Tab-separated table of C-alpha atoms in Angstrom:
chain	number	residue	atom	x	y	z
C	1	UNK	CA	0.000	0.000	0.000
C	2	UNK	CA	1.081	3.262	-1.130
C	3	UNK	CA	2.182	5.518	2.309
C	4	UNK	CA	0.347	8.949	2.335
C	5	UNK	CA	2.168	12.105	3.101
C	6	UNK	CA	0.488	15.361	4.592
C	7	UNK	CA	3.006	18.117	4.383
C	8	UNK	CA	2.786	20.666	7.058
C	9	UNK	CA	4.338	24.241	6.584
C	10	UNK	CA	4.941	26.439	9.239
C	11	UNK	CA	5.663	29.937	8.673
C	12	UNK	CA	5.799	33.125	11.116
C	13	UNK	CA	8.027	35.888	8.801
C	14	UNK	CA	7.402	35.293	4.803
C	15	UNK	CA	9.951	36.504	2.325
C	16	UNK	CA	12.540	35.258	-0.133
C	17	UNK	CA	12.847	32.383	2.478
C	18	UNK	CA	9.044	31.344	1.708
C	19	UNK	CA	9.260	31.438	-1.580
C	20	UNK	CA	12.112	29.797	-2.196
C	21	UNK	CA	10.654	26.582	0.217
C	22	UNK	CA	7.193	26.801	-1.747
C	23	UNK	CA	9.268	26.315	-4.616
C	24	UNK	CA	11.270	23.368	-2.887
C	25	UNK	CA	8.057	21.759	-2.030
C	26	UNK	CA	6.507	22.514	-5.534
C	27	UNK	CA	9.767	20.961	-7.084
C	28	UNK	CA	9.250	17.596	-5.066
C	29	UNK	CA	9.718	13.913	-7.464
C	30	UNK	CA	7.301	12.675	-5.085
C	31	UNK	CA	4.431	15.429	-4.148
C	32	UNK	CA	2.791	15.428	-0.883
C	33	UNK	CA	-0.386	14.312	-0.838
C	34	UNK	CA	-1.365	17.166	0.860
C	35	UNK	CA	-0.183	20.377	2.860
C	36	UNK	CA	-1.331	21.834	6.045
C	37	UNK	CA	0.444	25.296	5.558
C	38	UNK	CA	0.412	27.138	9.133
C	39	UNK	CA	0.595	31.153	9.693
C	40	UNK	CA	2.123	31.177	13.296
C	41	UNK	CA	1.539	34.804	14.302
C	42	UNK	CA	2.492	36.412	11.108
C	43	UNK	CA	1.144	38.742	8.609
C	44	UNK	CA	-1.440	38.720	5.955
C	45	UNK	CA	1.807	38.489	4.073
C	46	UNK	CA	2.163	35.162	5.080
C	47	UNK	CA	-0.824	34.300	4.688
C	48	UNK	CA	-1.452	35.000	1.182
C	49	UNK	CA	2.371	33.055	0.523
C	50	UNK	CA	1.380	30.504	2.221
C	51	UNK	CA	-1.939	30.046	0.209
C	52	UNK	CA	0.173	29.897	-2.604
C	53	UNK	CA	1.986	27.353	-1.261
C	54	UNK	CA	-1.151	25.257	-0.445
C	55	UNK	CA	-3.912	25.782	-2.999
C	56	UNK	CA	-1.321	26.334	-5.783
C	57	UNK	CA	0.312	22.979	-5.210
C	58	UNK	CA	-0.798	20.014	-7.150
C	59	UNK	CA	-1.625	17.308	-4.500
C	60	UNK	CA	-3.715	14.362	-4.217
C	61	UNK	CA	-5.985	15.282	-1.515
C	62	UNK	CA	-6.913	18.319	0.287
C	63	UNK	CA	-4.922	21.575	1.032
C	64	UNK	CA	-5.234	24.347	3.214
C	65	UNK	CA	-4.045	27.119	5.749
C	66	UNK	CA	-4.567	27.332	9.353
C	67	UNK	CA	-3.703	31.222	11.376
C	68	UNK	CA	-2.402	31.533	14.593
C	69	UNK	CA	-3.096	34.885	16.025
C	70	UNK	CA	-0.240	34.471	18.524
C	71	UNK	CA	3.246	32.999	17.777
C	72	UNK	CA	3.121	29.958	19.214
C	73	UNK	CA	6.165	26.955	19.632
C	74	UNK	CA	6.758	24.839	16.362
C	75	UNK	CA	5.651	22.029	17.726
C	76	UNK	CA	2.255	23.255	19.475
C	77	UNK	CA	1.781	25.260	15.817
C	78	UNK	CA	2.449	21.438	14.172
C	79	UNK	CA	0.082	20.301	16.499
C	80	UNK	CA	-2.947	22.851	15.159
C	81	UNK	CA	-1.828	21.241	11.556
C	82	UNK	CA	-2.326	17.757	12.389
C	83	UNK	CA	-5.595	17.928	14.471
C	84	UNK	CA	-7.146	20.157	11.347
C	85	UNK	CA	-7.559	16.812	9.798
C	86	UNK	CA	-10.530	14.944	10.693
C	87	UNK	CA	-10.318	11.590	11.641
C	88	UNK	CA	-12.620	10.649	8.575
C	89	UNK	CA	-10.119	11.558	6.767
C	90	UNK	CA	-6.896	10.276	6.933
C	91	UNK	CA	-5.337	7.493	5.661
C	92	UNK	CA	-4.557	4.456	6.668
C	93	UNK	CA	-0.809	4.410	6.065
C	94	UNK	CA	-0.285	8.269	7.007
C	95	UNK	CA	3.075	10.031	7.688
C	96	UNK	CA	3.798	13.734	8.519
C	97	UNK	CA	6.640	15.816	6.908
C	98	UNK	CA	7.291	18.395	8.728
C	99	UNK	CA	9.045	22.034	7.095
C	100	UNK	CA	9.491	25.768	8.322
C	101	UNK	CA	9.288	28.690	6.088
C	102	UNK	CA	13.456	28.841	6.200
C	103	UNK	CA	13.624	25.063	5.153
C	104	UNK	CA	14.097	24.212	1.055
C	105	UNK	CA	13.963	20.764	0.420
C	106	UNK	CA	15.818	19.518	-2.689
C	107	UNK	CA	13.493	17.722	-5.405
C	108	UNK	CA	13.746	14.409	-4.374
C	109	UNK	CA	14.062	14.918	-0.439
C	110	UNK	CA	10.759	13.455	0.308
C	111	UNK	CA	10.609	10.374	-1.979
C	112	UNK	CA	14.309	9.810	-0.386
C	113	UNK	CA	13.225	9.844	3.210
C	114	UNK	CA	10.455	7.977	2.339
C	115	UNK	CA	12.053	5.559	0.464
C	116	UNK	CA	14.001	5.050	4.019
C	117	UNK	CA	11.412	4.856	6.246
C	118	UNK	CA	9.185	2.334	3.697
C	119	UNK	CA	11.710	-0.537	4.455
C	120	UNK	CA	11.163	-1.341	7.798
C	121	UNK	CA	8.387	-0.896	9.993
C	122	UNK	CA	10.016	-0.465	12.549
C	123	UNK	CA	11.217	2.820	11.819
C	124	UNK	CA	8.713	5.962	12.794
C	125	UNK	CA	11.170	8.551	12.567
C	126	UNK	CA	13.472	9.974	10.196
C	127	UNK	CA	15.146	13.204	9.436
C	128	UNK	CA	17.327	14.198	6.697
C	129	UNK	CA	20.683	15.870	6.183
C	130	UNK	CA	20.438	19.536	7.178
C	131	UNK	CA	22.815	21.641	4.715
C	132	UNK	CA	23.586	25.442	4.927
C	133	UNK	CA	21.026	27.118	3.264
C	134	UNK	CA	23.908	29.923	1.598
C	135	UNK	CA	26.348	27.137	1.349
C	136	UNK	CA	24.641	24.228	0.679
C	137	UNK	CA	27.829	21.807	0.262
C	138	UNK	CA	28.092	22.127	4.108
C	139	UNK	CA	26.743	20.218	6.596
C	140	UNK	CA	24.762	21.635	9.608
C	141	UNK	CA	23.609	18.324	10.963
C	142	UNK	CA	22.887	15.279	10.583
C	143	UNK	CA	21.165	13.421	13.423
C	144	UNK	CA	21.156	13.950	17.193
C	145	UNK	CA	22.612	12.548	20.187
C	146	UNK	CA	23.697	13.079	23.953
C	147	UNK	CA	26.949	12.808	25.822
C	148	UNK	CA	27.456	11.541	28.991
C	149	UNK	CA	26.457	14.515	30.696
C	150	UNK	CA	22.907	14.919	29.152
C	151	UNK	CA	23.734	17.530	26.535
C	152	UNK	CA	22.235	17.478	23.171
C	153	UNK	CA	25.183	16.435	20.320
C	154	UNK	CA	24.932	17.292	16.739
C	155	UNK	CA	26.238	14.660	14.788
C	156	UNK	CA	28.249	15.307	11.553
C	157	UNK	CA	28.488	19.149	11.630
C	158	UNK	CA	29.681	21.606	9.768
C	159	UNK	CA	31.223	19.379	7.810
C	160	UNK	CA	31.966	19.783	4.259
C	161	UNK	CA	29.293	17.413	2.275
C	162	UNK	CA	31.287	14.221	0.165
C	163	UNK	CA	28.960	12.023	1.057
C	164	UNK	CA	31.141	10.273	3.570
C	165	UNK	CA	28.335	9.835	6.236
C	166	UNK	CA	25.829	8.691	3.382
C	167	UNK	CA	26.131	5.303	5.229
C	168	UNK	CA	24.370	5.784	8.230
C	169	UNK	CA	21.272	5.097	9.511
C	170	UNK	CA	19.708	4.059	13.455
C	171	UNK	CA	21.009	7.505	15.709
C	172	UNK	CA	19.657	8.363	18.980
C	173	UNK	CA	17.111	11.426	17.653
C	174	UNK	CA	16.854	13.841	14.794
C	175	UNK	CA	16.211	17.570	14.950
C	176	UNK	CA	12.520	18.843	13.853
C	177	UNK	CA	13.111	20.452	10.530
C	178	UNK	CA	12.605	17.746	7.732
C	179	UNK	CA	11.093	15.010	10.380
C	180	UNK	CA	9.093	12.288	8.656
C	181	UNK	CA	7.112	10.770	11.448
C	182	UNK	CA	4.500	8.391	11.286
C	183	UNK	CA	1.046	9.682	12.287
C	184	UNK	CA	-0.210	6.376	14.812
C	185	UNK	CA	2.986	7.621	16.751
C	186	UNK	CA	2.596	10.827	16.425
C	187	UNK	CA	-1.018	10.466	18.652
C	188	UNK	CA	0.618	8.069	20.271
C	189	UNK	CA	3.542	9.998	22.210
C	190	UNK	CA	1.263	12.922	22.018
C	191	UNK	CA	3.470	15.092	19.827
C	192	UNK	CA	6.514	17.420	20.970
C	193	UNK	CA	6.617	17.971	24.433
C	194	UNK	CA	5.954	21.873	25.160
C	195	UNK	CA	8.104	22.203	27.368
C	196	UNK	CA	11.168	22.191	24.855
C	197	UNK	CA	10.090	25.898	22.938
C	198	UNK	CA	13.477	25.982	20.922
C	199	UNK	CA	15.707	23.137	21.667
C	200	UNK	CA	14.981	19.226	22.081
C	201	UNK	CA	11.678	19.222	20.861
C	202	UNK	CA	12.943	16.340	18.271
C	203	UNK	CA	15.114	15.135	20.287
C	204	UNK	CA	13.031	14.024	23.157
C	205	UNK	CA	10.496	12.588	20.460
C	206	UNK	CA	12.880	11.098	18.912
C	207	UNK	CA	14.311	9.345	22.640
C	208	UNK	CA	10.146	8.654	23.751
C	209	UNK	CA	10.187	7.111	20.328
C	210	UNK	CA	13.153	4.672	21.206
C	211	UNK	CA	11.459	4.260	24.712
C	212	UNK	CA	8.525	3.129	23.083
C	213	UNK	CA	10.558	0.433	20.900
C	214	UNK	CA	10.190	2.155	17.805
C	215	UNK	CA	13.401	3.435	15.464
C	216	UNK	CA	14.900	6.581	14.594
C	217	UNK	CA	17.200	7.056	11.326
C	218	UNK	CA	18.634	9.418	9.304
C	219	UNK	CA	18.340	9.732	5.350
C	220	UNK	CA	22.018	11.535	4.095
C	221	UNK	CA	20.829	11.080	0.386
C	222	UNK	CA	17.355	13.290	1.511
C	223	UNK	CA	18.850	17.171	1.729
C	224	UNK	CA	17.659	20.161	3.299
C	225	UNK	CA	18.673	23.662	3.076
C	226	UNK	CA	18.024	25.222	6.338
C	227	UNK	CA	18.414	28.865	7.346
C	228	UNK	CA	18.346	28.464	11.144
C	229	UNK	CA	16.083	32.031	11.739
C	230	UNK	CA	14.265	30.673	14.661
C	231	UNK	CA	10.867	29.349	13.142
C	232	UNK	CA	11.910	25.434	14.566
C	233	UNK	CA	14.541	25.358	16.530
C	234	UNK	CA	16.768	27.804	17.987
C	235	UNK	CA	18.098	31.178	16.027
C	236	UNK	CA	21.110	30.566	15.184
C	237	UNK	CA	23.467	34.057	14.387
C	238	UNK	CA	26.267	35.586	15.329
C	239	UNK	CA	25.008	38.760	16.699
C	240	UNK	CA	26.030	38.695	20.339
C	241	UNK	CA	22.471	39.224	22.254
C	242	UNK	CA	20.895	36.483	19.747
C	243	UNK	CA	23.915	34.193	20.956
C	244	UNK	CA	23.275	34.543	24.759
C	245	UNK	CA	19.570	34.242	24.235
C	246	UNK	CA	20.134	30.769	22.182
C	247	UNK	CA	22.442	29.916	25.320
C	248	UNK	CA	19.941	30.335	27.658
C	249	UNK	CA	17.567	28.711	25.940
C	250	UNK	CA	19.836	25.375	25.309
C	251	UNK	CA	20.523	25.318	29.013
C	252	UNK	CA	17.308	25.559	29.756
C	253	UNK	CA	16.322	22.602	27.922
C	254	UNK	CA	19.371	20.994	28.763
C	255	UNK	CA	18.634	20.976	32.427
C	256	UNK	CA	14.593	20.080	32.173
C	257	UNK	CA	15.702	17.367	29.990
C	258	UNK	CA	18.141	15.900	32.665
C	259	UNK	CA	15.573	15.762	35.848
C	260	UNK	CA	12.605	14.813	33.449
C	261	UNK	CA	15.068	11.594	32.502
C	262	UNK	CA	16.810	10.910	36.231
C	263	UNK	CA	15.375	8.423	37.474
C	264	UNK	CA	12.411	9.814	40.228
C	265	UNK	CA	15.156	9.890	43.742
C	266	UNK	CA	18.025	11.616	41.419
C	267	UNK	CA	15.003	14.019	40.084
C	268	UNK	CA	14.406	15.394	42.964
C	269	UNK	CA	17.416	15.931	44.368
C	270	UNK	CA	18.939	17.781	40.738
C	271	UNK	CA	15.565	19.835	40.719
C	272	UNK	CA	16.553	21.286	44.428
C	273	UNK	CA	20.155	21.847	43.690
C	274	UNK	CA	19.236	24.364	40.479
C	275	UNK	CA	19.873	26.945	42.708
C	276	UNK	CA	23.472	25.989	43.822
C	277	UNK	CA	24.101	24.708	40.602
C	278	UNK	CA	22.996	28.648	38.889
C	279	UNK	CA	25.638	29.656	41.773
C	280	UNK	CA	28.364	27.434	40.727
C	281	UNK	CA	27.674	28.206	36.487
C	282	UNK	CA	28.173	31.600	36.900
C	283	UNK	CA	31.365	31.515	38.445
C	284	UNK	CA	32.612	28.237	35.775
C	285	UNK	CA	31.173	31.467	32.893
C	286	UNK	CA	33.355	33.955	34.902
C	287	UNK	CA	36.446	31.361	34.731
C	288	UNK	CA	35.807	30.577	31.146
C	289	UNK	CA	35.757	34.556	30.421
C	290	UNK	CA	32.032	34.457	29.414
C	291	UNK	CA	30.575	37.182	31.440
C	292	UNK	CA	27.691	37.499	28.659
C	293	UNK	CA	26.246	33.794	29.693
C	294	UNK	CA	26.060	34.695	33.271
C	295	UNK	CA	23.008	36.067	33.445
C	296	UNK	CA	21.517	33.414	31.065
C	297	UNK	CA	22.474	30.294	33.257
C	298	UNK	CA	20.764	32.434	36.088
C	299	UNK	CA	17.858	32.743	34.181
C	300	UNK	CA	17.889	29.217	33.244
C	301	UNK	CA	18.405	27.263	36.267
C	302	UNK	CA	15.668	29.409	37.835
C	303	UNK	CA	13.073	28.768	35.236
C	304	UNK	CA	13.368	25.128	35.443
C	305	UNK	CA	13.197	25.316	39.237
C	306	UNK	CA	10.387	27.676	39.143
C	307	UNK	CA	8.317	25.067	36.618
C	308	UNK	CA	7.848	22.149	39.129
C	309	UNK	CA	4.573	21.228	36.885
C	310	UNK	CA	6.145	21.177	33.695
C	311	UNK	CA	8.594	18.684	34.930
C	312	UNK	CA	6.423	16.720	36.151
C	313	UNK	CA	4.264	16.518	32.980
C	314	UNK	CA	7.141	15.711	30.981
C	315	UNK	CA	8.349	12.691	33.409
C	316	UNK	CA	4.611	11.776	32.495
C	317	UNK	CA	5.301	11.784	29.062
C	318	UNK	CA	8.507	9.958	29.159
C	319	UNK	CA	6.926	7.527	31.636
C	320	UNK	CA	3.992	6.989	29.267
C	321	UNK	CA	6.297	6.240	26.585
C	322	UNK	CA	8.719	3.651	28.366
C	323	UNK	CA	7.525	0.179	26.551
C	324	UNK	CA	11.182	-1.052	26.650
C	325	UNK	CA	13.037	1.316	28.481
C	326	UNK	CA	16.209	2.949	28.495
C	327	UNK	CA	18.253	-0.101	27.608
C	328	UNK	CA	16.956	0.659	23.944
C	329	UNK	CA	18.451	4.495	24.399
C	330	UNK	CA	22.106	3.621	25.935
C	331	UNK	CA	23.582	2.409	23.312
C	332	UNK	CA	23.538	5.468	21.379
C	333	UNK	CA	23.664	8.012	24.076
C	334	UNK	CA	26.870	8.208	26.130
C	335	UNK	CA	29.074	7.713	23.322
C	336	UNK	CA	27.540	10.531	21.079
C	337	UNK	CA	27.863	8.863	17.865
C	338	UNK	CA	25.272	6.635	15.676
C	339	UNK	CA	24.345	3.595	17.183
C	340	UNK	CA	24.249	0.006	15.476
C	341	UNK	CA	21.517	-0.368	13.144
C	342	UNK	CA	18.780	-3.415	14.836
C	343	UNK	CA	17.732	-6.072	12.452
């Protein structure tokens, strides 16, 4: 049976950025079978690009364009996408691609990640190889991971693109931009996890995903320019306030992730040390002569310690997810590199 594809395009800005993904999608050897185009808090500007992008496409089913008055995260504004559909009418065999405005696919990124995902079932996630969107022979990632100390890895970047890593395939997570995920799971985990706004939201899918005994790969032949201006994901630029604010942001994923993994005794214990631990930060950012972080690990530890509920939702979430545990999440974790592909 023939997998189904609903596109969805979130989009918050407009511009040359928009146009030139409309055109990416557009382009595609294998066409969506339809697109869920979201405004997140934009302008009519948007609005009438994204139309374009949706009614002017040529897709087997049905098209359209949701607004969001207020800018919300990319995965709550995925979220409005997929519950537009009616459950009348979707597909049996359904996946989810999922694209911001600052994300061009090349023409045959989604029959390539398809292709992928098509030969074993077991596989509900997949993301493709992110390139530079001004110099697309670079790499900017290429599937996710963690080191021993919780933090989120990018694997393969900014790496000059000879298809050397074309080989691989199982890794720990992928990031959000290019995600093919299968719809069942999709319900099933209950989407991204809110808490994560700009960092992590694929990667903890990607880790519930492995939790639940499903697989995560990555598809090197599928390419995707990506700008990085803060539609999914964080903003990534060198401008000095945008760089503290995406360091603020990373720890503050980095240290809900780590109590909504510990183990419920550990938990507890890391949530009531956030204070100490801001303490101690400030002075390791004084040491390492970054006095522009200080006030961002501050910020960070505080909010996390501060958002007892959120943590406790996500533990839900990671608890609800656990089908085989974290033995199926080790072996690609602490050693930040791909793990071994399961037969």
């Amino acid at each position: 049976m023939r997998s189904s594809v609903t596109a969805v395009l979130v989009a918050s800005r407009g511009g040359e950025w928009l146009d030139e993904t409309i055109a990416g999608v557009k382009a595609q050897t294998r066409r969506p079978n339809a697109i869920i185009a979201v405004n997140n808090g934009g302008s009519e500007r948007v609005s009438s690009q994204l139309v374009e992008a949706s009614y002017g496409s040529e897709t087997d089913g049905s098209a359209r364009v949701i607004g969001i008055q207020s800018k919300v995260s990319f995965g709550r504004a995925v979220d409005a996408a997929v519950s537009a559909v009616a459950p009348g009418d979707r597909p049996e065999s359904e996946w989810i691609w999922l694209l911001s405005e600052d994300s061009c696919p090349e023409p045959e990124a989604l029959a390539r990640i398809l292709a992928r995902v098509e030969k074993a079932q077991s596989v509900v996630v997949a993301g493709p190889k992110l390139v530079d969107w001004d110099r697309p022979e670079r790499i900017i990632e290429l599937g996710q991971s963690l080191t021993q100390g919780g933090s989120r890895w990018l694997l393969r970047r900014q790496e000059l693109d000879q298809q050397q890593h074309d080989h691989l395939e199982d890794v720990l997570g992928v990031g959000p931009v290019g995600m093919l995920i299968r719809r069942d799971v999709w319900e099933e985990l209950r989407g991204f996890d809110p808490a994560y706004t700009s960092y992590d939201d694929g990667l903890d899918f990607s880790v519930r995903a492995r939790l639940a005994g499903y697989r995560v790969e990555v598809a090197p032949e599928s390419r995707v320019r990506f700008a990085r201006s803060g539609v999914a994901g964080p903003r990534i630029d060198r401008a000095r306030k945008v760089m503290r604010t995406a360091h603020r942001q990373a720890r503050t994923a980095h240290l809900h992730r780590r109590i909504a993994y510990a183990p419920a005794f550990s938990a507890f214990f890391l949530w009531l040390g956030l204070p100490l631990l801001a303490v101690v930060r400030v002075f390791w950012m004084l040491i390492r002569e970054q006095p522009g972080n200080m006030f961002g690990e501050f910020i960070a530890a505080f909010a996390v310690f501060f958002r007892p509920a959120s943590l406790l939702a996500s533990r839900k979430r990671v608890k609800q997810a656990s089908k085989v545990g974290w033995a199926a999440v080790r072996p690609c974790a602490p050693i930040a590199r791909p793990c071994a592909p399961r037969k």
